[in-house]
XYZ file of C-alpha atoms in Angstrom:
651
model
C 0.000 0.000 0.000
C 2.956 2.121 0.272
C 2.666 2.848 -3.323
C -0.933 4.121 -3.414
C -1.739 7.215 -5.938
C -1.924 10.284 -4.015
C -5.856 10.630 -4.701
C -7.364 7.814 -3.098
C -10.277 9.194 -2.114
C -12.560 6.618 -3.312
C -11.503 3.316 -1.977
C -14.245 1.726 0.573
C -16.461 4.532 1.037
C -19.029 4.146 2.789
C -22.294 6.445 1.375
C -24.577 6.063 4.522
C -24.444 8.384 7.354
C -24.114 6.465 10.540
C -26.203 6.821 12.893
C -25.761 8.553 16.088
C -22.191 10.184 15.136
C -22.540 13.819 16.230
C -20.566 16.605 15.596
C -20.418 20.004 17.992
C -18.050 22.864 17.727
C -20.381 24.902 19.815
C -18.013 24.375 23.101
C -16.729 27.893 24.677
C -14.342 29.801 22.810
C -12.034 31.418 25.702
C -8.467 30.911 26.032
C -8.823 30.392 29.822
C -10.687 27.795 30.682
C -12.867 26.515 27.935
C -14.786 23.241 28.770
C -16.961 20.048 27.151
C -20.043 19.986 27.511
C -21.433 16.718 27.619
C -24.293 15.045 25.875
C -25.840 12.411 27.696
C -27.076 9.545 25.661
C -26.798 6.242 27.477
C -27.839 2.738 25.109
C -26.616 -0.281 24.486
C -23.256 -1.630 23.533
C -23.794 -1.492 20.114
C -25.139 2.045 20.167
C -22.168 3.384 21.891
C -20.109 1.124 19.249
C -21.746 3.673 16.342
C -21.358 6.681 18.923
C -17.765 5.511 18.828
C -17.791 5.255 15.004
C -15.953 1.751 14.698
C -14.115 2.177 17.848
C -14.013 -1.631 19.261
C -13.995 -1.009 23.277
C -12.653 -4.211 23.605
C -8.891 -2.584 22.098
C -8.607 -0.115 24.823
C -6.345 -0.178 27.599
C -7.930 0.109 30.363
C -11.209 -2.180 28.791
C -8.276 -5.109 27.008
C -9.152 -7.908 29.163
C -12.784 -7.763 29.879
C -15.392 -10.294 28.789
C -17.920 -9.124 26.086
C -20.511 -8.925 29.540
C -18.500 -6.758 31.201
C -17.883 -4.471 27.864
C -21.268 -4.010 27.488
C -21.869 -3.151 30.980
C -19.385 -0.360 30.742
C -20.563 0.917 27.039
C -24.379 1.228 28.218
C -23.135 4.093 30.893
C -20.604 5.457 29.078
C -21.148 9.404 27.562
C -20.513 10.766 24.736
C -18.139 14.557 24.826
C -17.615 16.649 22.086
C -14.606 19.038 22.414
C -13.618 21.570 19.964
C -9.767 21.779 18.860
C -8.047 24.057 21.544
C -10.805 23.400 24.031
C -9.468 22.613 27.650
C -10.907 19.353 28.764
C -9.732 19.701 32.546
C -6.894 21.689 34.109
C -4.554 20.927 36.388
C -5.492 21.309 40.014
C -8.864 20.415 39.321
C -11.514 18.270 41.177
C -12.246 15.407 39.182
C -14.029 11.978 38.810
C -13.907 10.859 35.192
C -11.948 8.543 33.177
C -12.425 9.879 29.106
C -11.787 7.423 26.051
C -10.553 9.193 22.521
C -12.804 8.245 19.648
C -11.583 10.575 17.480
C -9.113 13.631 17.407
C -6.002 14.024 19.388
C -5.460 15.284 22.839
C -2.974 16.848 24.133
C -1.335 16.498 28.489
C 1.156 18.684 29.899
C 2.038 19.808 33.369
C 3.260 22.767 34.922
C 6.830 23.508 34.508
C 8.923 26.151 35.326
C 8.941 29.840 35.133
C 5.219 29.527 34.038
C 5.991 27.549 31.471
C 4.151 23.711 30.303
C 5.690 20.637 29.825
C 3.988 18.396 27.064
C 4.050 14.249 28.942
C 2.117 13.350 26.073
C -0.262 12.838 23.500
C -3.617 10.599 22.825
C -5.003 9.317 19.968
C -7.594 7.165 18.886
C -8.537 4.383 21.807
C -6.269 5.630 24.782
C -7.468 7.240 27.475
C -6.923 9.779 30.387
C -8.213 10.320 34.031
C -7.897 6.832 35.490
C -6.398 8.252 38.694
C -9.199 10.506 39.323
C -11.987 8.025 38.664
C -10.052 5.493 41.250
C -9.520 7.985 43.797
C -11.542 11.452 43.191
C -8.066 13.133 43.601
C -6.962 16.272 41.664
C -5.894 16.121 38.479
C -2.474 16.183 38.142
C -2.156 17.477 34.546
C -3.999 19.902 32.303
C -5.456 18.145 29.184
C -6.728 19.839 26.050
C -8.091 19.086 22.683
C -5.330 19.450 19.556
C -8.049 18.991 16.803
C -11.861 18.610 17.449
C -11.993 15.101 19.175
C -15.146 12.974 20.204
C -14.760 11.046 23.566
C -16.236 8.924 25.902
C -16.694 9.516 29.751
C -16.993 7.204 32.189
C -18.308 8.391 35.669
C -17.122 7.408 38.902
C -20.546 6.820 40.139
C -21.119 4.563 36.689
C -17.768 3.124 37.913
C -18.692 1.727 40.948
C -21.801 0.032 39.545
C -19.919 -2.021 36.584
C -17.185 -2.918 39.249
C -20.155 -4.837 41.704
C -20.888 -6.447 39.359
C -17.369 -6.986 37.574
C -14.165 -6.740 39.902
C -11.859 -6.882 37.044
C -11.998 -3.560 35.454
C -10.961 -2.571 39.046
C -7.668 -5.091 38.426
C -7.330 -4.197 34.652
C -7.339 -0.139 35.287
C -4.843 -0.602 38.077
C -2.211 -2.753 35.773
C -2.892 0.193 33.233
C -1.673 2.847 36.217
C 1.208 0.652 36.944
C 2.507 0.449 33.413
C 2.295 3.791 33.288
C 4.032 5.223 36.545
C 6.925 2.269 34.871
C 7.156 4.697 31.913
C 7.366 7.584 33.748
C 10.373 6.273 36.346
C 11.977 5.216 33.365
C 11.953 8.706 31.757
C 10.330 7.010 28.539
C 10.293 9.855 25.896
C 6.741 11.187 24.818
C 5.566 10.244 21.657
C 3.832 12.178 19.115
C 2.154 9.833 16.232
C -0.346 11.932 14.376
C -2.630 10.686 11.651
C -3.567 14.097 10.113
C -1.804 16.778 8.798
C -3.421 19.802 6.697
C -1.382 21.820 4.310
C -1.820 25.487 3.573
C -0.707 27.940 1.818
C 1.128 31.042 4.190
C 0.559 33.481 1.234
C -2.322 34.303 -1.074
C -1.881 32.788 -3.934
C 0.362 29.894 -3.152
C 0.633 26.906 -4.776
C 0.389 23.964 -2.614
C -0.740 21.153 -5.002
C 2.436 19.610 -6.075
C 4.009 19.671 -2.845
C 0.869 18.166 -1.160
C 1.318 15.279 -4.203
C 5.371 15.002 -3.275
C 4.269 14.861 0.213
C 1.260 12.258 0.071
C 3.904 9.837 -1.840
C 6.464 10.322 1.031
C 4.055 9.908 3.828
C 2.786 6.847 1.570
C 6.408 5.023 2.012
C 5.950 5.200 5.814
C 2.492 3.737 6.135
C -0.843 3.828 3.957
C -1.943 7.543 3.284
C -4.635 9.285 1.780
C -4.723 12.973 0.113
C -7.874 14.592 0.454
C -8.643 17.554 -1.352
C -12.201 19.422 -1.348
C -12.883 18.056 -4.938
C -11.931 14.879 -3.811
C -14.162 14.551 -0.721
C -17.159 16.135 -3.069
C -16.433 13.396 -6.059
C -16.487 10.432 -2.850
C -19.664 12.061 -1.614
C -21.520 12.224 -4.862
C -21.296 8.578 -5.329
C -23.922 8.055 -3.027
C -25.721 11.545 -2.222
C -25.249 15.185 -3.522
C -22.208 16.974 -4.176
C -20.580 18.537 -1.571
C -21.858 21.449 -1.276
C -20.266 25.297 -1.166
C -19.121 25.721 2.341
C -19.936 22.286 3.575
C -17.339 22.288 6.448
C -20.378 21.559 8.632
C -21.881 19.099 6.752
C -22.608 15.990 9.123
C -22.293 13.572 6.827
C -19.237 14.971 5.202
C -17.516 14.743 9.034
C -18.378 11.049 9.343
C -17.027 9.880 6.097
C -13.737 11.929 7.066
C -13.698 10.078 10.538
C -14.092 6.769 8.555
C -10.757 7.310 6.080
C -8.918 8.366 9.577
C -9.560 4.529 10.732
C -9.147 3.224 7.156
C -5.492 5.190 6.812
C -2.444 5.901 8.846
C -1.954 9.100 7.628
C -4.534 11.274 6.043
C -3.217 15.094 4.571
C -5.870 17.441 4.117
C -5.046 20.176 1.190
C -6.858 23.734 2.292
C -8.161 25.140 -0.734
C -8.163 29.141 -0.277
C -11.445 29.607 -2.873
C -13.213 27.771 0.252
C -12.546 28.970 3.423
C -15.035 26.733 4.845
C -13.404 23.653 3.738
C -9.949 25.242 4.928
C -10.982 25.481 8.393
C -12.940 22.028 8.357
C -9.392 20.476 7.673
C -7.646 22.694 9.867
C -9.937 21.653 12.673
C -9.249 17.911 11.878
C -5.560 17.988 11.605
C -2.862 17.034 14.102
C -0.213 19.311 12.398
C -0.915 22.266 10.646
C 2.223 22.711 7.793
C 2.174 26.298 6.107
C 3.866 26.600 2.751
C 5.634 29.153 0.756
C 8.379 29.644 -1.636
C 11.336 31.479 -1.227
C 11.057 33.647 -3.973
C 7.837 34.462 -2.339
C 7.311 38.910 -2.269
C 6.630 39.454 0.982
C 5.968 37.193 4.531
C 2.437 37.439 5.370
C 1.206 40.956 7.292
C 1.187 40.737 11.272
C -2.447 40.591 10.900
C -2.377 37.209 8.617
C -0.037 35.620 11.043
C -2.395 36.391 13.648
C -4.912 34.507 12.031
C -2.544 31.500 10.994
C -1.750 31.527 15.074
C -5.267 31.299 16.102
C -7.307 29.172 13.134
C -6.965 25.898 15.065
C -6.709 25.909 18.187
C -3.917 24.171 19.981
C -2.762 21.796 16.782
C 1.253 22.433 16.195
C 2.011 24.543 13.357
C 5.325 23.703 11.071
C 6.708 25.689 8.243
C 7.795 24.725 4.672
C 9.878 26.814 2.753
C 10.156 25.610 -0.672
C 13.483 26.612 -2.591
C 14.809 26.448 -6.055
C 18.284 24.391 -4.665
C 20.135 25.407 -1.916
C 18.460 27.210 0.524
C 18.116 30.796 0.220
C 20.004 33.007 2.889
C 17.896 34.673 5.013
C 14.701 33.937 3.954
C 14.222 31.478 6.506
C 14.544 34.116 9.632
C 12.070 36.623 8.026
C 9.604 33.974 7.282
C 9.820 32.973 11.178
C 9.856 36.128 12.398
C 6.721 36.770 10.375
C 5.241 33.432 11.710
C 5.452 33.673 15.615
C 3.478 30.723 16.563
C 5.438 28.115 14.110
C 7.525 25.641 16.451
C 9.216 24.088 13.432
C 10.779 24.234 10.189
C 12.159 22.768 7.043
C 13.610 23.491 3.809
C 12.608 21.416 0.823
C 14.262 22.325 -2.590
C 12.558 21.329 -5.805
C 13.352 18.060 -7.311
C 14.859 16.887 -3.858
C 12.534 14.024 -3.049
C 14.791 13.078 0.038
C 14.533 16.671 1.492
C 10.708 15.365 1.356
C 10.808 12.265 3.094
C 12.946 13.852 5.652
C 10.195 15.997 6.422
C 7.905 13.391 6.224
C 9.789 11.235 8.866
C 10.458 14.466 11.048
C 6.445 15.152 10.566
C 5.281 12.098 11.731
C 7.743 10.871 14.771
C 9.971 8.743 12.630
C 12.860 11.083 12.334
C 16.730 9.772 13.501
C 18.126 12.592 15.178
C 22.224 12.122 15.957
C 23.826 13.874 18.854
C 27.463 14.978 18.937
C 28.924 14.924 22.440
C 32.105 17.405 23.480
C 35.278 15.956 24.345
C 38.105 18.139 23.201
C 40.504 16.293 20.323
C 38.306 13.063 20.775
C 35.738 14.567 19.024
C 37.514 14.328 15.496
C 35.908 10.485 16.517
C 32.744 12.254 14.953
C 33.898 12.434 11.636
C 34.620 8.501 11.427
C 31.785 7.560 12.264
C 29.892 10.390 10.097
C 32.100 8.361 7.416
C 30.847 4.684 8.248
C 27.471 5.980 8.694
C 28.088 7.432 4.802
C 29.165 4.361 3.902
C 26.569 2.054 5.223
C 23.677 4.292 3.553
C 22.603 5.641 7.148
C 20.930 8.953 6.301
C 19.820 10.950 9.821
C 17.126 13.579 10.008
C 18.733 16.281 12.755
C 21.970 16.656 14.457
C 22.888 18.249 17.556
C 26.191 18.865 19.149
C 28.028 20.000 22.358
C 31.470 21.646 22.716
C 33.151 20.092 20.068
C 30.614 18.072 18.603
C 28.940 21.407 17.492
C 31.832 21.794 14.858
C 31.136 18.701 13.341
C 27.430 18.406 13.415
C 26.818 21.888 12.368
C 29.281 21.360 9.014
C 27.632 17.513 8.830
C 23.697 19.663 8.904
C 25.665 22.099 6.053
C 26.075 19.085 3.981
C 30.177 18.965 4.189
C 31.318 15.112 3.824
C 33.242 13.396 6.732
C 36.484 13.609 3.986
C 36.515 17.533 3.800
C 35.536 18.011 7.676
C 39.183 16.026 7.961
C 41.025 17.653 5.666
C 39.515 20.967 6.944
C 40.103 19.886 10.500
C 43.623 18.780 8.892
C 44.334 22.107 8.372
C 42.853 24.589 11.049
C 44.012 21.896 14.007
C 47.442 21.298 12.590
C 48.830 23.290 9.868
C 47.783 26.576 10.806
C 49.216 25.919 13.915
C 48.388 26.052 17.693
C 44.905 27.653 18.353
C 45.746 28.684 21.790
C 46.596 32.127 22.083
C 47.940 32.849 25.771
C 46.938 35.663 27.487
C 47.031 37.498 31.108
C 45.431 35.153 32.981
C 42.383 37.560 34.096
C 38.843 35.777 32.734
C 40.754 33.540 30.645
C 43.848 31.942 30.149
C 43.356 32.082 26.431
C 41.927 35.382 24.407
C 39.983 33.354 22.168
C 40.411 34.712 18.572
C 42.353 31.915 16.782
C 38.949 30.355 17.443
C 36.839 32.975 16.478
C 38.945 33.162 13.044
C 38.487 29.450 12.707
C 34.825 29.598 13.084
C 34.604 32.319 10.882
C 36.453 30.355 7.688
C 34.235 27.337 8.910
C 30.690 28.972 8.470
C 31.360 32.350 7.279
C 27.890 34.038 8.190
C 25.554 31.189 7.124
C 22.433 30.959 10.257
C 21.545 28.056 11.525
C 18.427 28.301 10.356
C 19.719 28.680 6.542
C 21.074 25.006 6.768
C 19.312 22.721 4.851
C 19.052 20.037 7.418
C 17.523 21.105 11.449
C 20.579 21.678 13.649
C 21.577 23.260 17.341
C 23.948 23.332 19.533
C 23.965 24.409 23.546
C 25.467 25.829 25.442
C 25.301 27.183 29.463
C 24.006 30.335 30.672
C 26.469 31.015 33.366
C 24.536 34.351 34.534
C 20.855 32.365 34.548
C 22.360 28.668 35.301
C 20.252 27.395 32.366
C 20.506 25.535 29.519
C 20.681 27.643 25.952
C 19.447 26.526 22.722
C 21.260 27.604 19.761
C 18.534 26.453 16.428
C 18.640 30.158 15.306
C 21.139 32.859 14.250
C 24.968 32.653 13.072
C 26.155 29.432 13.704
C 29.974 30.817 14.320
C 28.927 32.779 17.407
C 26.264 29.895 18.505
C 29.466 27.201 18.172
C 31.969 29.800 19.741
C 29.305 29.824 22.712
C 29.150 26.293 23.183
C 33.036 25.721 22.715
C 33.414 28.228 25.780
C 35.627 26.235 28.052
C 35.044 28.493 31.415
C 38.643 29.794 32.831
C 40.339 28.335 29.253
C 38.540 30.698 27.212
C 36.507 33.747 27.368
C 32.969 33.567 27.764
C 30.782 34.631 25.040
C 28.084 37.663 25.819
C 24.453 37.750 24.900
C 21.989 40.373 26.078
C 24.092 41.173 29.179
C 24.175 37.658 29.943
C 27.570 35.211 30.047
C 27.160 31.845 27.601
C 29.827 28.999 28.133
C 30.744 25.347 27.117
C 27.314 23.794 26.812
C 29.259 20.210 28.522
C 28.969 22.051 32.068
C 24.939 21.187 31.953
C 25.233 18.279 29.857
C 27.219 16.777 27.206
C 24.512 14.748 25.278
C 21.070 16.681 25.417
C 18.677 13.766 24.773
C 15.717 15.639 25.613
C 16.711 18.807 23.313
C 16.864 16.082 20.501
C 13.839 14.720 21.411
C 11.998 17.702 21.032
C 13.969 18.997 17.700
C 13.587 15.663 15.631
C 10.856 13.497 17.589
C 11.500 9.476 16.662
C 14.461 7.878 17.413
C 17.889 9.479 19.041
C 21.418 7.908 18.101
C 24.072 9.401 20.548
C 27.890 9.378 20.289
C 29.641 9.719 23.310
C 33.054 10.710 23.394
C 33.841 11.790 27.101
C 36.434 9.885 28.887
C 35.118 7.739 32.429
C 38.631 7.986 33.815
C 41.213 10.538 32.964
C 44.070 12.484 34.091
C 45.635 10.055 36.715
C 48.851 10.400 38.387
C 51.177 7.880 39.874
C 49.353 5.643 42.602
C 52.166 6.360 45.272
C 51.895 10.036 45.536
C 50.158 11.409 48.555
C 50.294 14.997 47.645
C 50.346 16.828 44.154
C 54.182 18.408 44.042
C 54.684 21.906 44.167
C 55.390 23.920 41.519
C 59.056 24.344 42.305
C 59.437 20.350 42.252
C 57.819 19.998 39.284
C 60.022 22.604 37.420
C 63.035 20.886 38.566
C 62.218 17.905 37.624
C 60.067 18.072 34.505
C 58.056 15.128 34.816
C 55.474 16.260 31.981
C 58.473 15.008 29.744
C 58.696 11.707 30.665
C 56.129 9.430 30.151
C 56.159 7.214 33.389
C 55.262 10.658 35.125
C 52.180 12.004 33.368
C 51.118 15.913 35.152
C 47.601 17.106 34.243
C 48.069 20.522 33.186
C 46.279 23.176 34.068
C 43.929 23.491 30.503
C 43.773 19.842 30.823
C 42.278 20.310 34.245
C 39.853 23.030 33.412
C 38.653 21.190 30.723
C 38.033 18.194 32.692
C 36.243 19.988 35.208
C 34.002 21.675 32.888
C 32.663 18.235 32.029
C 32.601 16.591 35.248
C 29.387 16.980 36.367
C 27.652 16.351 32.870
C 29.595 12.825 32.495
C 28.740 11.833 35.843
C 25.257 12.840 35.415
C 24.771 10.568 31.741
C 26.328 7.700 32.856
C 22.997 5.893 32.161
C 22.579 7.914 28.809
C 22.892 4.386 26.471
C 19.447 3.189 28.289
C 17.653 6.648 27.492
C 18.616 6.667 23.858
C 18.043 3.941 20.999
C 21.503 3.529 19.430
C 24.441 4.525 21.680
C 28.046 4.825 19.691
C 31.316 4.901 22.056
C 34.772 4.585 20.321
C 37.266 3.318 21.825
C 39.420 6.511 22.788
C 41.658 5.273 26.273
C 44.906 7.290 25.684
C 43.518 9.877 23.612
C 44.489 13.421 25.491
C 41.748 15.833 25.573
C 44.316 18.908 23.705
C 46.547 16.549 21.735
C 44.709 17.705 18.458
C 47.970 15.977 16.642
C 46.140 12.601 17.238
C 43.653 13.696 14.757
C 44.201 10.785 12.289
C 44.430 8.131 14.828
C 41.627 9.498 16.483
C 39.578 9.402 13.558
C 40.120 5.684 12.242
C 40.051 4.307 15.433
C 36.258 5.281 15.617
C 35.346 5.175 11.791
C 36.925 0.911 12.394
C 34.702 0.862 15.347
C 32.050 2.001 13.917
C 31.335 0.100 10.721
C 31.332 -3.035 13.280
C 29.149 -1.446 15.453
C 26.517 -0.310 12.365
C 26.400 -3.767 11.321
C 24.008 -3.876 14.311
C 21.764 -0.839 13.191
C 17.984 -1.327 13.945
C 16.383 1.221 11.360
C 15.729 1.573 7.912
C 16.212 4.888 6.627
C 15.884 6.969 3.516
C 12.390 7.398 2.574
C 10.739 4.508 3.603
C 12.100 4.456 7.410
């Protein structure tokens, strides 16, 4: 089925409306605190089963292991709630007694976080459900939950609870087992995942011309799981087989709604094309998507008025928005930044260049939680281990989706997301490591012992003033607020000064300033941001660690570190029975201490974890470059051989 035409918007329709589907947008409109309002409609099993629209009760969690008896039991008191897209369900804090089944739509949990922020914990679809706890106990919620798209649900009461349980103890046992599992998850730190089923395209500009990428798209989707393209002509043609044509404006049609909700259980993906002659239809597939993608080219005039992106912000409620920006070849620079700062509410973006059917699929794998993000960790001259395994991951056909690096691991990841092949990175590390000579420039020892500029130059020829955001594939790099003691994001601006930042070994080199504040090696905080990743390119993280777990030892007899007058006299740096940890060798260290003893469990939180061999490899001996690098590109292509994804367009 991977294969299917993009308009497939025929196959298995069903022409009758079913009976007893309802659809409601009429919940309350207000950003703080709008509700469901509940229709009650109790019946038998089988009328909930059409309520539910093909939903078998019997394949949700909580409801797995109970006897048809008991099923019906439960479905004859269960309630039917309507919620419009971007409609709060319940909040957090709140008194509540109800357990609530998706039927259709997508919800969306998140928690407080900090400095009145929220933290997304995740994301229901079709057949899972939320509120056990509070129908169990009557206890506060503990999260806020809202709708992403309009969604239909079912509610179970407490009070309908208790009755089913007198008469079957089981769902008691069964709804526990599902709160177990869960709290499992949670200790384990399991990452959130995000699997949509609908997307809907539009166009950011008047005028734009979204077919052919919606085609490109629908084919790319298509490789990952069955998909079908739905345009307004489309629906109307599947419509008129058994009734009228759709008619003008028939975003509210009932019947229309159903036969929608029915290809969302026939497909795995479903992308709804906006036509801008119908604004009705727009918002009817805005309303049932789980990402909203707006589209433009680069040659574009202008980025929409304040007032349109306004209206892009606000047209469905709470459903993530990503950006396409469609180029020629190479992307074009600085477009991107004054599309985004045009487009304040999009949380992601993407360049796709014409012809570039991989730059598609990417997307397509980023867009649906099947991305491969690769992380970079810092480690001083045993990060030139990057660029071997960049090169057996070349070799073996392993294509990734986003890369992120620390220290540096930002050098290599950011020229890896420019598109530069593990070959040049060495022979450009080749020559700004050895033959241009020693990058640390000494200085009076006042913030720094180094003034930082041979780096600066070095970034400079690197990137020149190419943004992060200009790069064709999603990149960032971190680094540590020393004046805030947080964690900053680099995924925007010039990539030398976001790199300098996160190279910014604290007493080695001078820290880099931004907006009054003091940015430093990104290591300090962490060396291998999983949860950055996570968020960036959501799917699968591969992680290459390159930190040491021992280092800078000194002979086992000594009982106190010599003074400084000994060791001049004697010289023992020279000799290699007597190894002395200098003092840049310290600093360094001790910029990454906490962060390596803090990931020590990092290989059980990702899903492929890399770690070359590298015992003996000193952390400013950049003249180990070449030894450095085959040693982890001969490790690697062993370790590959054990790779558990497909990738390219069909991963």
């Amino acid at each position: 089925m991977g294969n299917r035409p993009a308009f497939d918007a025929t196959a298995g329709i069903a022409s009758k409306r079913p009976e007893g589907w309802r659809h409601s947008s009429s919940a309350a409109a207000s950003n703080a605190g709008r509700r469901a309002h509940a229709r009650s409609r109790p019946g038998s099993y089988e009328t909930m089963n059409m309520l539910a629209s093909g939903l078998p009760l019997e394949r949700v969690g909580v409801l797995a292991e109970l006897d048809p008896f008991a099923l019906q039991e439960v479905a004859a008191v269960m309630q039917p709630v309507q919620l419009a897209g971007g409609a709060m369900l319940f909040d957090q804090g709140e008194a509540g007694d109800t357990l609530y089944i998706v039927v259709h739509g997508r919800l969306r949990v998140s928690v407080a976080g900090g400095r009145g922020g929220r933290r997304v914990v995740a994301e229901l679809g079709r057949g899972e459900s939320v509120g056990e706890m509070a129908l169990l106990t009557g206890e506060r919620r503990s999260a806020r939950v809202e709708a992403i798209r309009d969604s239909m649900l079912l509610a179970l009461s407490h009070s309908a609870f208790e009755r089913v349980v007198e008469q079957y103890p089981r769902v008691m046992t069964q709804l526990a087992r599902q709160l177990v599992e869960r709290l499992k998850l949670s200790l384990r730190g399991a990452p959130v995942t995000h699997f949509l089923s609908t997307v809907c395209v539009v166009p950011a500009v008047p005028g734009g011309r979204i077919g052919k990428f919606c085609e490109r798209l629908a084919r790319a989707l298509g490789a990952i799981g069955p998909t079908l393209h739905v345009t307004r002509s489309a629906a109307g043609g599947a419509l008129a087989e058994g009734a009228n044509e759709l008619a003008r404006g028939g975003g509210e049609d009932t019947r229309l709604l159903a036969w929608l909700n029915e290809q969302e259980e026939r497909y795995a993906y479903v992308l709804y094309e906006a036509d801008e002659a119908d604004p009705a239809w727009s918002r009817l597939c805005e309303r049932q998507a789980d990402r909203i993608v707006l589209v433009a080219r680069a040659g574009d005039d202008t980025p929409p008025t304040p007032r349109m992106a306004t209206q892009f912000a606000a047209a469905a409620g709470s459903a993530r928005r990503e950006f396409v920006l469609l180029n020629g070849g190479a992307p074009v620079a600085g477009a991107m930044d004054r599309w985004l700062g045009a487009l304040p509410s999009v949380q992601a973006w993407h360049h796709v260049a014409d012809g570039h059917d991989g730059q598609v699929a990417r997307f397509a794998r980023l867009l649906v939680g099947q991305g491969i993000g690769l992380l970079l960790g810092g480690g001083g001259a045993r990060t030139f281990a990057h660029i071997g395994v960049l090169r057996a991951m070349q070799e073996a056909g392993i294509e990734v989706d986003a890369i992120g690096g620390v220290s540096g691991g930002a050098i290599v990841g950011a020229q890896a997301a420019a598109g530069v092949s593990p070959r040049e990175m060495k022979a450009r590390a080749h020559d700004e490591f050895l033959r241009r000579g020693s990058l640390l420039d000494f200085t009076v020892p006042i913030v720094s012992l180094i003034r930082g500029q041979r780096f600066a130059r070095m970034l400079a020829r690197l990137f020149a003033e190419t943004n992060i955001e200009d790069l064709p594939m999603r990149y960032f790099c971190v680094s540590a607020n020393l004046s805030r003691a947080t964690l900053r994001v680099h995924d925007r601006g010039a990539i030398w000064r976001a790199v300098g930042a996160s190279i910014s070994i604290p007493g080695v080199g001078p820290p880099t300033c931004e907006n009054g504040d003091l940015l430093i090696d990104g290591s300090v905080l962490t060396n291998l941001p999983v949860e950055t990743m996570r968020d960036l390119c959501p799917g699968r993280v591969v992680a290459v660690d390159v930190s040491a777990d021992k280092d800078l030892s000194v002979d086992r007899s000594w009982t106190d570190f010599p003074s400084p007058a000994r060791l001049l006299a004697a010289r023992p740096w020279r000799r290699r029975a007597m190894p002395i940890p200098n003092i840049l060798e310290i600093l360094f260290r001790g910029a990454m201490l906490s962060s390596i003893a803090a990931e020590r469990d990092i290989a059980d939180r990702v899903e492929f974890y890399l770690r070359p061999p590298l015992r003996g490899i000193n952390l400013l001996d950049f003249k180990t470059l070449d030894r450095v690098e085959t040693r982890a590109y001969e490790y690697a292509v062993q370790a590959l051989e054990q790779w558990p994804f497909r990738t390219g367009a069909g991963s």
